Structures are given as structure tokens and as C-alpha cells.
């Protein structure tokens, strides 16, 4: 069985940008439910849980054809939420180290990157995510995915995730999704991005 990741912060640790009740419900209800469904489907397929969750994306053909779609949906729900919760945690942090180097190389400076990220996030239609990813040449690429699709499904390596489903912001921001997008940029944990980058180098 795969286990829930721990949050690095208290439920109110991201206030005032994201409220405690939203983090609590998001983590204990939404994220947990994707994990429970994924574990159920994998057990049903006699999977022995020997590999990382990321590996399942490459090995999806080992599962019953009728379950693959649902496995990918719930696997995305787990991978996306784990990256999202890990992407946050520092207030007014600035990029350093490898991510700073890549941002300067691919976007010129952090301010250009922020504008590009905000523009892409505001363009998302319906429920989904905005990711910062690396392409096959490890060039940075900001992309949106729908529903629970993970960038790995498209050959991109996700290193930062912003959950744009209504459950991620509606209690506090209501219909003002763009305010939530701007708020997210104040709570990015850049050390975690550097950790995610290392997984792929
Ligand atoms: Fe979510």
C-alpha cells in the first residue's frame, strides 16, 4: 500500500494565503480519497507495491485493460496532490541554486517567469493544474493539464504543481481564482523544486 505523505506545515501554516480549513479538507479528504482508490485498484490487480508511483506511469500496461483509465486517473490524483502540497511551505521565498539558474536561462529572470506562470494558470479551462516541468532536454516548460493528468503522461517532468480545482481555493477565494494564483506565488518552496529537479538529473 502507498502511504500518505506528511505535510511540512501545520494546516494554518500557509495563512493568510491559503486558509487552514481548505488545507485540512484538501489533504484529509480529497488527497486521501485518491490514494485510497489507487490502493484499492492496485490491490485488486495483485500489485506488490514494489515500485515508486512514478514508475507505474511507464508500467501501466501490466494492469487489467479495464482498470487502466481509473488507475491513471487516481495515480494522477495522488502524484499531483503530493507535488502540490510539497510545492508550498515557505513565505516569500526566492529561487536559489539550480532552479534560479534554469529560470534565468529559460525566462531571463524570475519576474518574467512569474508573469508567464500567472498567464498560463489563468488560461486553464475547467478543473486541472498548472505545472512547472522540464522537457526531455531539461528545459523549463510551464503547462496546464486537465482533470488529474500528470505531465509524466505527456513526457514532461513535473517539478512544481498548482492545484486549480475549485476545492483548492473556493472557501476563501470564491470565484476569484486569479487572486489564489497570485497568492500561490508567495508560498512556493524553492528548495523542494531543487529536490524534484535532482530526481531527474
Ligand atoms: Fe486538489
Coordinates of C-alpha atoms and ligand atoms in Angstrom, one line a residue:
X1 CA 0.0 0.0 0.0
X2 CA 1.1 3.5 -0.7
X3 CA 1.0 5.8 2.4
X4 CA 0.0 9.5 2.6
X5 CA 2.9 11.9 2.6
X6 CA 3.2 14.2 5.7
X7 CA 2.5 17.9 5.4
X8 CA 5.6 20.0 6.1
X9 CA 3.5 22.7 7.7
X10 CA 0.5 23.0 10.0
X11 CA -3.0 23.4 8.5
X12 CA -2.7 27.1 9.2
X13 CA 1.0 27.3 8.2
X14 CA 0.1 28.9 4.8
X15 CA -2.2 31.6 6.2
X16 CA -3.2 34.1 5.0
X17 CA -2.5 32.8 1.5
X18 CA -4.4 29.5 2.0
X19 CA -6.7 29.0 4.9
X20 CA -6.4 26.2 7.4
X21 CA -9.8 24.7 6.7
X22 CA -9.0 24.4 2.9
X23 CA -5.7 22.7 3.6
X24 CA -7.3 20.3 6.1
X25 CA -10.1 19.2 3.8
X26 CA -7.9 19.1 0.7
X27 CA -5.3 16.9 2.5
X28 CA -7.6 14.7 4.6
X29 CA -10.5 14.3 2.2
X30 CA -9.5 15.0 -1.4
X31 CA -5.9 13.7 -1.5
X32 CA -6.7 10.8 0.8
X33 CA -9.6 9.6 -1.4
X34 CA -7.4 9.5 -4.5
X35 CA -4.8 7.5 -2.5
X36 CA -7.5 5.1 -1.1
X37 CA -8.9 4.5 -4.6
X38 CA -5.4 3.9 -6.1
X39 CA -4.5 1.4 -3.4
X40 CA -7.8 -0.4 -3.9
X41 CA -7.3 -0.7 -7.6
X42 CA -3.7 -1.8 -7.3
X43 CA -4.6 -4.4 -4.8
X44 CA -7.4 -5.7 -7.0
X45 CA -4.7 -6.2 -9.7
X46 CA -2.5 -8.1 -7.3
X47 CA 0.2 -5.4 -7.5
X48 CA 3.0 -5.8 -4.9
X49 CA 3.8 -2.1 -4.5
X50 CA 7.5 -2.7 -5.2
X51 CA 8.0 0.4 -7.4
X52 CA 7.7 4.1 -7.0
X53 CA 4.3 5.6 -8.0
X54 CA 6.1 7.4 -10.9
X55 CA 7.2 4.0 -12.3
X56 CA 3.5 3.0 -12.6
X57 CA 3.1 5.5 -15.4
X58 CA 5.6 3.6 -17.6
X59 CA 4.3 0.2 -16.5
X60 CA 0.6 0.9 -16.8
X61 CA 0.2 -2.0 -19.3
X62 CA 0.8 -4.5 -16.5
X63 CA -2.7 -3.8 -15.3
X64 CA -6.1 -5.1 -16.5
X65 CA -7.1 -3.1 -19.5
X66 CA -10.5 -2.2 -17.9
X67 CA -8.7 -0.7 -14.9
X68 CA -6.0 1.3 -16.6
X69 CA -8.0 4.5 -17.1
X70 CA -9.1 4.6 -13.5
X71 CA -5.6 3.7 -12.2
X72 CA -4.1 6.6 -14.2
X73 CA -6.8 9.0 -13.0
X74 CA -6.3 8.2 -9.3
X75 CA -2.5 7.9 -9.7
X76 CA -2.5 11.4 -11.2
X77 CA -4.7 12.5 -8.3
X78 CA -2.1 11.2 -5.9
X79 CA 1.1 12.4 -7.7
X80 CA -0.4 15.8 -8.4
X81 CA -1.6 16.4 -4.8
X82 CA 1.7 15.2 -3.3
X83 CA 3.7 17.6 -5.6
X84 CA 1.2 20.4 -4.9
X85 CA 1.5 20.0 -1.1
X86 CA 5.3 19.8 -1.3
X87 CA 5.5 22.8 -3.6
X88 CA 4.3 25.1 -0.9
X89 CA 5.6 25.9 2.6
X90 CA 7.8 29.0 2.5
X91 CA 6.5 32.5 2.8
X92 CA 8.0 35.0 0.3
X93 CA 10.8 32.6 -0.6
X94 CA 13.0 33.4 -3.7
X95 CA 14.5 30.9 -6.2
X96 CA 18.1 29.8 -5.4
X97 CA 20.5 27.2 -6.7
X98 CA 19.6 25.1 -9.7
X99 CA 16.1 26.5 -10.2
X100 CA 17.4 30.0 -10.2
X101 CA 19.9 29.1 -12.9
X102 CA 17.2 27.4 -15.0
X103 CA 14.8 30.3 -14.6
X104 CA 17.4 32.8 -15.6
X105 CA 18.5 30.7 -18.6
X106 CA 15.0 29.9 -19.9
X107 CA 13.0 33.0 -18.8
X108 CA 15.6 35.7 -18.4
X109 CA 14.7 36.5 -14.8
X110 CA 12.3 35.5 -12.1
X111 CA 9.9 38.3 -12.8
X112 CA 9.4 37.1 -16.4
X113 CA 8.9 33.6 -15.1
X114 CA 6.2 34.8 -12.6
X115 CA 4.3 36.6 -15.4
X116 CA 4.4 33.6 -17.7
X117 CA 3.3 31.2 -14.9
X118 CA 0.4 33.5 -13.9
X119 CA -0.7 33.9 -17.6
X120 CA -0.7 30.1 -18.2
X121 CA -2.6 29.4 -14.9
X122 CA -5.3 32.0 -15.7
X123 CA -5.7 30.3 -19.1
X124 CA -6.7 26.9 -17.7
X125 CA -10.3 25.9 -18.6
X126 CA -12.2 23.8 -16.1
X127 CA -10.5 21.7 -13.5
X128 CA -6.8 20.9 -13.6
X129 CA -3.4 22.0 -12.7
X130 CA -0.6 24.4 -13.8
X131 CA 2.8 22.7 -13.6
X132 CA 6.4 23.8 -14.0
X133 CA 8.0 21.0 -15.8
X134 CA 11.2 20.1 -17.6
X135 CA 11.1 18.8 -21.2
X136 CA 13.2 15.9 -22.5
X137 CA 16.2 18.3 -22.7
X138 CA 15.5 19.6 -19.2
X139 CA 14.4 23.0 -20.5
X140 CA 11.7 24.5 -18.3
X141 CA 8.2 24.4 -19.6
X142 CA 5.0 25.7 -17.9
X143 CA 2.0 23.6 -18.8
X144 CA -1.6 23.1 -17.9
X145 CA -3.2 19.7 -17.6
X146 CA -6.9 18.8 -17.3
X147 CA -8.6 16.8 -14.5
X148 CA -5.9 14.7 -12.9
X149 CA -3.5 14.2 -15.8
X150 CA 0.2 14.4 -14.7
X151 CA 2.9 15.8 -17.0
X152 CA 4.7 12.4 -17.0
X153 CA 1.8 11.1 -19.1
X154 CA 3.0 13.5 -21.8
X155 CA 6.7 13.0 -21.4
X156 CA 7.3 16.1 -19.2
X157 CA 8.9 16.0 -15.7
X158 CA 6.9 17.9 -13.1
X159 CA 8.8 19.9 -10.5
X160 CA 6.1 22.3 -9.2
X161 CA 2.3 21.9 -9.1
X162 CA -0.5 24.4 -8.6
X163 CA -3.9 22.7 -8.0
X164 CA -6.6 24.8 -9.7
X165 CA -9.6 22.6 -8.9
X166 CA -12.2 24.7 -7.0
X167 CA -11.7 22.7 -3.8
X168 CA -8.2 24.2 -3.6
X169 CA -9.4 27.7 -3.2
X170 CA -13.2 28.2 -3.2
X171 CA -13.7 28.5 0.6
X172 CA -11.5 31.6 0.8
X173 CA -11.3 33.0 -2.8
X174 CA -14.8 32.0 -4.1
X175 CA -14.8 32.9 -7.8
X176 CA -11.6 34.9 -7.6
X177 CA -9.3 32.2 -8.9
X178 CA -6.7 34.7 -10.2
X179 CA -6.2 36.0 -6.6
X180 CA -5.5 32.5 -5.5
X181 CA -3.0 32.1 -8.3
X182 CA -1.2 35.3 -7.3
X183 CA -1.2 34.1 -3.6
X184 CA 0.4 30.8 -4.5
X185 CA 3.5 32.6 -5.8
X186 CA 4.1 33.9 -2.3
X187 CA 4.3 30.4 -0.7
X188 CA 6.5 28.4 -3.1
X189 CA 9.1 26.2 -1.5
X190 CA 12.1 26.6 -4.0
X191 CA 14.2 24.1 -2.1
X192 CA 11.6 21.5 -2.9
X193 CA 11.8 22.4 -6.6
X194 CA 15.6 21.8 -6.5
X195 CA 14.8 18.4 -4.8
X196 CA 12.4 17.5 -7.6
X197 CA 14.9 18.5 -10.3
X198 CA 17.5 16.2 -8.8
X199 CA 15.2 13.2 -9.2
X200 CA 15.5 13.6 -13.0
X201 CA 19.2 14.6 -13.4
Ligands
LIG1 FE1 -6.9 19.0 -5.2

